[in-house]
CSV table of C-alpha atoms and ligand atoms in Angstrom, one decimal:
chain,number,residue,atom,x,y,z
A,24,MET,CA,-32.1,-9.7,-0.9
A,25,SER,CA,-34.2,-10.4,-4.1
A,26,PRO,CA,-32.4,-10.1,-7.4
A,27,ASP,CA,-34.7,-7.5,-8.8
A,28,GLN,CA,-33.9,-4.9,-6.2
A,29,PRO,CA,-31.9,-2.0,-7.6
A,30,GLN,CA,-28.1,-2.2,-7.4
A,31,GLU,CA,-27.7,1.1,-5.4
A,32,ILE,CA,-29.3,-0.2,-2.2
A,33,LEU,CA,-26.9,-3.1,-1.9
A,34,PRO,CA,-24.3,-2.2,0.7
A,35,ARG,CA,-20.9,-1.4,-0.7
A,36,GLN,CA,-18.4,-4.2,-0.3
A,37,ARG,CA,-15.8,-3.4,2.3
A,38,VAL,CA,-12.2,-3.0,1.2
A,39,LEU,CA,-9.3,-2.8,3.6
A,40,SER,CA,-5.6,-2.1,3.1
A,41,GLY,CA,-2.6,-0.8,5.0
A,42,MET,CA,0.8,0.6,4.2
A,43,ARG,CA,3.8,0.8,6.4
A,44,PRO,CA,4.8,4.4,7.1
A,45,THR,CA,7.7,4.8,4.8
A,46,GLY,CA,7.5,8.6,4.6
A,47,ALA,CA,7.0,10.5,1.4
A,48,LEU,CA,5.8,8.1,-1.3
A,49,HIS,CA,7.2,7.7,-4.8
A,50,LEU,CA,5.7,7.0,-8.3
A,51,GLY,CA,6.0,3.3,-7.6
A,52,HIS,CA,3.7,3.5,-4.7
A,53,TYR,CA,1.2,5.5,-6.7
A,54,HIS,CA,1.1,3.2,-9.7
A,55,GLY,CA,1.5,0.0,-7.6
A,56,ALA,CA,-1.2,0.8,-5.0
A,57,LEU,CA,-2.6,4.3,-4.5
A,58,LYS,CA,-4.0,4.7,-8.0
A,59,ASN,CA,-6.0,1.6,-7.3
A,60,TRP,CA,-7.2,2.8,-3.9
A,61,VAL,CA,-8.4,6.1,-5.5
A,62,GLN,CA,-10.5,4.0,-8.0
A,63,LEU,CA,-11.8,1.6,-5.3
A,64,GLN,CA,-13.1,4.4,-3.0
A,65,LYS,CA,-15.7,5.3,-5.6
A,66,SER,CA,-17.3,1.9,-5.6
A,67,HIS,CA,-16.4,0.3,-2.3
A,68,ASP,CA,-16.5,1.1,1.4
A,69,CYS,CA,-12.8,1.6,1.8
A,70,PHE,CA,-10.7,1.6,5.0
A,71,PHE,CA,-7.1,2.6,4.5
A,72,PHE,CA,-4.7,2.7,7.4
A,73,VAL,CA,-1.1,3.4,8.4
A,74,ALA,CA,0.4,0.1,9.6
A,75,ASP,CA,2.8,1.7,12.1
A,76,TRP,CA,2.9,-1.4,14.4
A,77,HIS,CA,3.9,-3.4,11.4
A,78,ALA,CA,6.8,-1.0,10.9
A,79,LEU,CA,7.9,-1.6,14.5
A,80,THR,CA,8.1,-5.3,13.9
A,81,THR,CA,11.3,-4.8,11.9
A,82,GLN,CA,12.4,-1.3,13.2
A,83,TYR,CA,12.0,-1.6,16.9
A,84,ARG,CA,15.5,-0.9,17.9
A,85,ASP,CA,17.1,2.0,16.0
A,86,SER,CA,16.1,5.3,17.7
A,87,SER,CA,16.4,7.3,14.5
A,88,ASP,CA,13.8,5.0,12.8
A,89,ARG,CA,11.5,5.5,15.8
A,90,GLY,CA,12.2,9.2,15.9
A,91,ASN,CA,11.1,9.5,12.3
A,92,ILE,CA,7.9,7.4,12.6
A,93,GLU,CA,5.6,10.4,13.3
A,94,ARG,CA,6.9,12.4,10.4
A,95,ASN,CA,6.7,9.3,8.1
A,96,VAL,CA,3.1,8.7,9.1
A,97,TYR,CA,2.0,12.2,8.3
A,98,ASP,CA,4.1,12.5,5.1
A,99,MET,CA,2.4,9.3,3.9
A,100,VAL,CA,-1.1,10.4,4.8
A,101,VAL,CA,-0.5,13.7,3.0
A,102,ASP,CA,0.6,11.8,-0.1
A,103,TRP,CA,-2.6,9.6,0.1
A,104,LEU,CA,-4.7,12.8,0.2
A,105,ALA,CA,-2.6,14.4,-2.5
A,106,ALA,CA,-3.1,11.4,-4.8
A,107,GLY,CA,-6.9,11.9,-4.5
A,108,ILE,CA,-7.9,9.7,-1.6
A,109,ASP,CA,-11.0,11.5,-0.4
A,110,PRO,CA,-11.7,11.4,3.3
A,111,GLU,CA,-15.4,11.9,2.6
A,112,GLN,CA,-15.5,8.6,0.8
A,113,ALA,CA,-12.8,6.5,2.5
A,114,THR,CA,-12.0,6.0,6.1
A,115,LEU,CA,-8.3,6.8,7.0
A,116,PHE,CA,-6.8,5.9,10.3
A,117,ILE,CA,-3.7,4.8,12.2
A,118,GLN,CA,-3.2,1.3,13.4
A,119,SER,CA,-1.6,2.2,16.7
A,120,ARG,CA,-4.6,4.3,17.6
A,121,MET,CA,-6.7,1.2,17.5
A,122,PRO,CA,-6.0,-1.0,20.5
A,123,GLU,CA,-9.0,-3.0,19.3
A,124,HIS,CA,-6.7,-4.6,16.7
A,125,ALA,CA,-4.4,-5.8,19.5
A,126,GLU,CA,-7.3,-7.4,21.4
A,127,LEU,CA,-8.4,-9.3,18.4
A,128,PHE,CA,-4.8,-10.3,17.7
A,129,THR,CA,-4.5,-11.7,21.3
A,130,LEU,CA,-7.8,-13.6,21.0
A,131,LEU,CA,-6.9,-15.0,17.5
A,132,ALA,CA,-3.5,-16.0,18.9
A,133,MET,CA,-5.2,-18.6,21.2
A,134,SER,CA,-6.5,-20.7,18.3
A,135,THR,CA,-3.8,-20.1,15.7
A,136,PRO,CA,-1.1,-22.8,15.5
A,137,SER,CA,2.4,-21.3,15.6
A,138,SER,CA,3.4,-23.6,12.7
A,139,TRP,CA,1.1,-21.6,10.4
A,140,LEU,CA,3.2,-18.5,11.1
A,141,GLU,CA,6.6,-20.2,11.0
A,142,ARG,CA,5.9,-21.7,7.6
A,143,ILE,CA,5.1,-18.4,5.8
A,144,PRO,CA,7.7,-18.4,3.0
A,145,SER,CA,9.4,-15.0,3.8
A,146,TYR,CA,9.6,-15.6,7.5
A,147,LYS,CA,12.4,-18.1,7.7
A,148,ASP,CA,14.5,-16.4,5.1
A,149,GLN,CA,14.3,-13.1,6.9
A,150,ILE,CA,15.2,-14.4,10.4
A,151,ASP,CA,18.1,-16.4,8.9
A,152,LYS,CA,19.4,-13.2,7.3
A,153,ASN,CA,18.8,-11.0,10.3
A,154,ARG,CA,18.7,-12.4,13.9
A,155,GLU,CA,17.3,-9.2,15.2
A,156,LEU,CA,14.0,-10.3,13.6
A,157,ALA,CA,13.8,-13.4,15.7
A,158,THR,CA,11.2,-11.8,17.9
A,159,TYR,CA,7.7,-12.7,18.9
A,160,GLY,CA,6.4,-9.6,17.2
A,161,PHE,CA,7.9,-10.5,13.9
A,162,LEU,CA,6.6,-14.0,14.1
A,163,GLY,CA,3.2,-12.6,14.8
A,164,TYR,CA,3.3,-10.1,11.9
A,165,PRO,CA,0.8,-12.1,9.7
A,166,LEU,CA,-1.5,-12.7,12.6
A,167,LEU,CA,-1.6,-9.0,13.4
A,168,GLN,CA,-2.4,-8.4,9.7
A,169,ALA,CA,-5.2,-11.0,10.0
A,170,ALA,CA,-6.6,-9.0,12.9
A,171,ASP,CA,-6.4,-5.8,10.9
A,172,ILE,CA,-8.4,-7.4,8.2
A,173,LEU,CA,-10.9,-9.5,10.1
A,174,ILE,CA,-11.9,-6.8,12.6
A,175,TYR,CA,-13.5,-4.9,9.8
A,176,LYS,CA,-14.9,-8.0,8.1
A,177,ALA,CA,-13.3,-6.8,4.9
A,178,ALA,CA,-14.3,-8.7,1.8
A,179,LEU,CA,-11.4,-7.5,-0.3
A,180,VAL,CA,-7.8,-6.7,0.5
A,181,PRO,CA,-5.8,-4.9,-2.2
A,182,VAL,CA,-2.2,-5.9,-1.9
A,183,GLY,CA,0.9,-6.6,-3.9
A,184,GLU,CA,2.2,-10.1,-4.8
A,185,ASP,CA,4.4,-10.2,-1.7
A,186,GLN,CA,1.4,-10.1,0.6
A,187,THR,CA,-0.8,-12.9,-0.7
A,188,ALA,CA,0.6,-15.4,1.8
A,189,HIS,CA,-0.7,-13.1,4.5
A,190,VAL,CA,-4.2,-12.9,3.1
A,191,GLU,CA,-4.2,-16.6,2.7
A,192,VAL,CA,-3.3,-17.2,6.3
A,193,THR,CA,-5.9,-14.7,7.3
A,194,ARG,CA,-8.5,-16.9,5.6
A,195,GLU,CA,-7.2,-20.0,7.5
A,196,VAL,CA,-7.3,-18.1,10.8
A,197,ALA,CA,-10.9,-17.0,10.2
A,198,ARG,CA,-12.0,-20.5,9.2
A,199,ARG,CA,-10.5,-22.0,12.3
A,200,PHE,CA,-11.9,-19.4,14.5
A,201,ASN,CA,-15.4,-19.8,13.0
A,202,ARG,CA,-15.2,-23.6,13.3
A,203,ILE,CA,-14.2,-23.5,16.9
A,204,TYR,CA,-16.3,-20.6,18.3
A,205,SER,CA,-19.1,-20.0,15.9
A,206,PRO,CA,-19.9,-23.1,14.0
A,207,GLU,CA,-23.6,-22.2,13.4
A,208,GLN,CA,-22.9,-18.9,11.8
A,209,ALA,CA,-19.5,-17.7,10.8
A,210,ILE,CA,-18.6,-14.4,12.5
A,211,LEU,CA,-15.4,-13.7,10.6
A,212,PRO,CA,-15.8,-13.7,6.8
A,213,GLU,CA,-12.9,-14.9,4.7
A,214,PRO,CA,-11.3,-12.1,2.7
A,215,GLN,CA,-10.0,-12.2,-0.9
A,216,GLU,CA,-6.9,-10.5,-2.0
A,217,LEU,CA,-7.2,-8.0,-4.8
A,218,LEU,CA,-3.9,-8.2,-6.7
A,219,THR,CA,-2.8,-4.9,-8.1
A,220,ASP,CA,-2.4,-5.6,-11.8
A,221,THR,CA,0.3,-3.0,-12.5
A,222,ALA,CA,3.7,-4.5,-12.6
A,223,ARG,CA,6.1,-2.8,-10.3
A,224,LEU,CA,7.3,0.5,-11.7
A,225,THR,CA,11.0,0.5,-12.6
A,226,GLY,CA,13.2,3.2,-11.2
A,227,LEU,CA,15.9,5.5,-12.6
A,228,ASP,CA,18.3,2.6,-13.1
A,229,GLY,CA,15.9,0.1,-14.5
A,230,GLN,CA,15.6,-1.8,-11.2
A,231,LYS,CA,12.4,-1.8,-9.2
A,232,MET,CA,11.6,1.7,-7.9
A,233,SER,CA,12.2,1.8,-4.2
A,234,LYS,CA,13.5,4.4,-1.7
A,235,SER,CA,16.2,2.1,-0.5
A,236,ASN,CA,17.5,1.5,-4.1
A,237,GLY,CA,17.9,5.3,-4.3
A,238,ASN,CA,16.3,5.2,-7.8
A,239,ALA,CA,12.9,6.8,-7.0
A,240,ILE,CA,11.0,9.8,-8.1
A,241,ALA,CA,9.0,11.1,-5.2
A,242,MET,CA,5.3,12.0,-5.8
A,243,ARG,CA,6.3,15.5,-4.5
A,244,ASP,CA,9.6,15.9,-6.3
A,245,ALA,CA,9.7,19.5,-7.7
A,246,PRO,CA,9.5,19.8,-11.5
A,247,ALA,CA,13.2,20.8,-11.8
A,248,ILE,CA,14.2,17.7,-9.8
A,249,VAL,CA,12.2,15.4,-12.0
A,250,GLU,CA,13.8,17.0,-15.1
A,251,GLU,CA,17.3,16.5,-13.6
A,252,LYS,CA,16.6,12.9,-12.6
A,253,ILE,CA,15.3,11.9,-16.0
A,254,ARG,CA,17.9,13.8,-18.0
A,255,THR,CA,20.7,12.0,-16.1
A,256,MET,CA,19.2,8.5,-16.4
A,257,PRO,CA,21.3,6.0,-18.1
A,258,THR,CA,20.1,4.8,-21.5
A,259,ASP,CA,20.8,1.9,-23.9
A,260,PRO,CA,24.5,1.3,-23.0
A,261,GLN,CA,25.2,0.5,-26.6
A,262,ARG,CA,24.0,3.8,-27.8
A,263,VAL,CA,27.2,5.7,-27.0
A,264,ARG,CA,27.0,8.5,-29.6
A,265,ARG,CA,24.0,10.4,-30.8
A,266,SER,CA,24.6,8.8,-34.3
A,267,ASP,CA,24.5,5.2,-32.9
A,268,ALA,CA,21.2,3.5,-33.4
A,269,GLY,CA,19.7,2.2,-30.1
A,270,ASP,CA,17.3,-0.5,-28.9
A,271,PRO,CA,14.6,0.6,-26.4
A,272,THR,CA,14.4,-2.9,-24.9
A,273,ARG,CA,17.9,-2.3,-23.5
A,274,CYS,CA,17.1,1.1,-22.1
A,275,PRO,CA,15.9,1.8,-18.5
A,276,VAL,CA,13.9,4.8,-19.8
A,277,TRP,CA,11.7,2.6,-21.9
A,278,PRO,CA,9.6,1.0,-19.2
A,279,LEU,CA,8.8,4.4,-17.8
A,280,HIS,CA,7.8,5.5,-21.3
A,281,GLN,CA,5.5,2.5,-21.5
A,282,VAL,CA,3.7,3.7,-18.4
A,283,TYR,CA,3.5,7.4,-19.2
A,284,SER,CA,3.3,7.7,-23.0
A,285,ASN,CA,0.6,7.2,-25.5
A,286,PRO,CA,1.0,4.9,-28.5
A,287,ASP,CA,2.0,7.8,-30.8
A,288,VAL,CA,4.8,9.0,-28.5
A,289,LEU,CA,5.9,5.4,-28.1
A,290,SER,CA,6.2,4.7,-31.8
A,291,TRP,CA,7.9,8.0,-32.3
A,292,ALA,CA,10.4,7.2,-29.6
A,293,GLU,CA,11.0,3.6,-30.8
A,294,GLN,CA,11.5,4.5,-34.4
A,295,GLY,CA,13.7,7.5,-33.5
A,296,CYS,CA,15.8,5.4,-31.3
A,297,ARG,CA,16.3,2.5,-33.7
A,298,SER,CA,17.1,4.9,-36.6
A,299,ALA,CA,19.1,7.3,-34.5
A,300,GLY,CA,16.7,9.9,-35.7
A,301,ILE,CA,16.3,11.4,-32.2
A,302,GLY,CA,18.7,11.9,-29.4
A,303,CYS,CA,18.1,10.5,-25.9
A,304,LEU,CA,17.3,13.9,-24.5
A,305,ASP,CA,14.7,14.3,-27.2
A,306,CYS,CA,13.3,11.0,-26.3
A,307,LYS,CA,13.2,11.8,-22.6
A,308,GLN,CA,11.4,15.2,-23.0
A,309,PRO,CA,7.8,13.9,-23.4
A,310,LEU,CA,8.4,11.6,-20.4
A,311,ILE,CA,9.6,14.5,-18.2
A,312,GLU,CA,6.5,16.4,-19.2
A,313,ALA,CA,4.1,13.6,-18.6
A,314,ILE,CA,5.5,13.0,-15.1
A,315,GLN,CA,5.4,16.7,-14.3
A,316,LYS,CA,1.8,16.9,-15.5
A,317,GLU,CA,0.8,13.9,-13.4
A,318,GLN,CA,2.4,15.5,-10.3
A,319,ALA,CA,0.8,18.9,-10.7
A,320,PRO,CA,-2.5,18.2,-9.0
A,321,TRP,CA,-0.8,16.2,-6.3
A,322,ARG,CA,1.5,19.0,-5.5
A,323,GLU,CA,-1.3,21.5,-5.3
A,324,ARG,CA,-3.3,19.3,-2.9
A,325,ALA,CA,-0.3,18.4,-0.8
A,326,ASN,CA,0.6,22.1,-0.4
A,327,GLU,CA,-2.8,22.8,1.0
A,328,TYR,CA,-2.5,20.0,3.5
A,329,LEU,CA,1.0,20.9,4.4
A,330,ALA,CA,0.0,24.4,5.1
A,331,ASN,CA,-2.7,23.1,7.4
A,332,PRO,CA,-1.4,20.1,9.3
A,333,LYS,CA,-4.3,20.3,11.8
A,334,GLN,CA,-6.7,19.4,9.0
A,335,VAL,CA,-4.7,16.2,8.3
A,336,GLN,CA,-4.8,15.3,12.0
A,337,TRP,CA,-8.5,16.0,12.0
A,338,ILE,CA,-9.1,13.7,9.0
A,339,VAL,CA,-7.2,10.9,10.8
A,340,GLU,CA,-9.1,11.6,14.0
A,341,VAL,CA,-12.5,11.3,12.3
A,342,GLY,CA,-11.4,8.1,10.4
A,343,THR,CA,-10.1,6.5,13.6
A,344,GLU,CA,-13.4,7.0,15.4
A,345,ARG,CA,-15.3,5.7,12.3
A,346,ALA,CA,-13.1,2.6,12.2
A,347,ARG,CA,-13.4,2.2,16.0
A,348,ALA,CA,-17.2,1.9,15.8
A,349,VAL,CA,-16.9,-1.0,13.3
A,350,ALA,CA,-14.0,-2.7,15.2
A,351,ARG,CA,-15.9,-2.6,18.6
A,352,LYS,CA,-18.9,-4.2,17.0
A,353,THR,CA,-16.9,-7.1,15.7
A,354,LEU,CA,-15.1,-7.5,19.0
A,355,ARG,CA,-18.4,-7.7,20.9
A,356,GLU,CA,-19.4,-10.6,18.6
A,357,VAL,CA,-16.0,-12.3,19.0
A,358,ARG,CA,-15.9,-11.9,22.8
A,359,SER,CA,-19.4,-13.3,23.1
A,360,ALA,CA,-18.6,-16.3,20.8
A,361,ILE,CA,-15.7,-17.2,22.9
A,362,GLY,CA,-17.6,-16.7,26.1
A,363,LEU,CA,-16.1,-13.5,27.3
A,364,SER,CA,-19.2,-11.3,27.4
A,365,TYR,CA,-19.2,-10.8,31.1
B,1,LIG,N1,2.0,-6.0,5.6
B,1,LIG,C1,1.5,-4.9,4.7
B,1,LIG,C2,2.7,-4.4,3.9
B,1,LIG,O1,3.8,-4.4,4.3
B,1,LIG,C3,0.9,-3.8,5.4
B,1,LIG,C4,-0.4,-4.3,6.1
B,1,LIG,C5,-0.5,-4.4,7.4
B,1,LIG,C6,-1.6,-4.6,5.5
B,1,LIG,N2,-1.8,-4.8,7.7
B,1,LIG,C7,-2.5,-5.0,6.6
B,1,LIG,C8,-2.0,-4.7,4.2
B,1,LIG,C9,-3.8,-5.4,6.3
B,1,LIG,C10,-3.3,-5.1,3.9
B,1,LIG,C11,-4.2,-5.5,5.0
B,1,LIG,O2,2.5,-4.0,2.8
B,2,SF4,FE1,16.5,5.0,-24.5
B,2,SF4,FE2,15.1,6.8,-25.8
B,2,SF4,FE3,17.8,6.9,-25.8
B,2,SF4,FE4,16.5,4.9,-27.1
B,2,SF4,S1,16.4,7.1,-27.6
B,2,SF4,S2,18.3,4.7,-25.8
B,2,SF4,S3,14.8,4.5,-25.8
B,2,SF4,S4,16.4,7.2,-24.1
């Protein structure tokens, strides 16, 4: 394409990302990933999917985990939509509805050395900790992820720090495939990770916010619950009485303030804390209000979708078929490069 052609006619770069179905999402998911997805959908051709097979690589046994999968999938999709993911702009789908990923996974498995998967840093640690993970499926986790990405020829993969090794192995898998089967013209482009720049949100106890740490505020927590959770948060342990001066850097409330409060509120809180001019409940009040305000539009959208579950199913249905058209096209090229187009 010549450089003087207008920008708008360039095809939008494809972005692909997946999340395991953990159920209702919390503020950490929003600030760590979803917020970024909502921005990306405006400028890129975004494919976002529920990685339910990936959830099964670690939770294949316990029947209550499996029993909850369906609810977790739909709760998560509702939260994506609530956060502002727009099904008109982005393609939303469910991995297990796409057997095409499994076919590419199988074909890529033929040329991928198992040592590449065995040496992924987290792999050995995890199987040493938990023998139940010594499965073929768990070893194949990053290769399945590579298939998820390569089948859409994604240019960019927004992920957290913990996933960069998987995107890196995806590039190696693509390079080797291209070298062996399509040396003239690479079929599978090498994707780049798009690291989410927000540091992980801290939770109610100052540790990383996560459901399993029990320190999370859900995107859909009711206003009264948010108020209760923040009011009972521990503060600077050295600020025992209202008259004691405190230090925000010792306080688990402070990192949340830094995400939610503007510079004026921050300096009011910091000065008030250090001079004992304000109490901790005073300090927490603007934070409570900021979170409640952020949640209000989410709750409104979520309620509409919850009242109309068929609409959510339909959105996923349409997304799945849109994804399938792209996946099939890549698979045709892959099959023919290998010599399987009979
Ligand atoms: N492994 C990712 C996670 O746990 C989820 C995932 C599966 C994914 N396939 C993907 C992310 C493809 C990005 C691209 O977070
Ligand atoms: Fe924490 Fe605010 Fe209390 Fe200081 S005033 S200890 S920053 S809650």
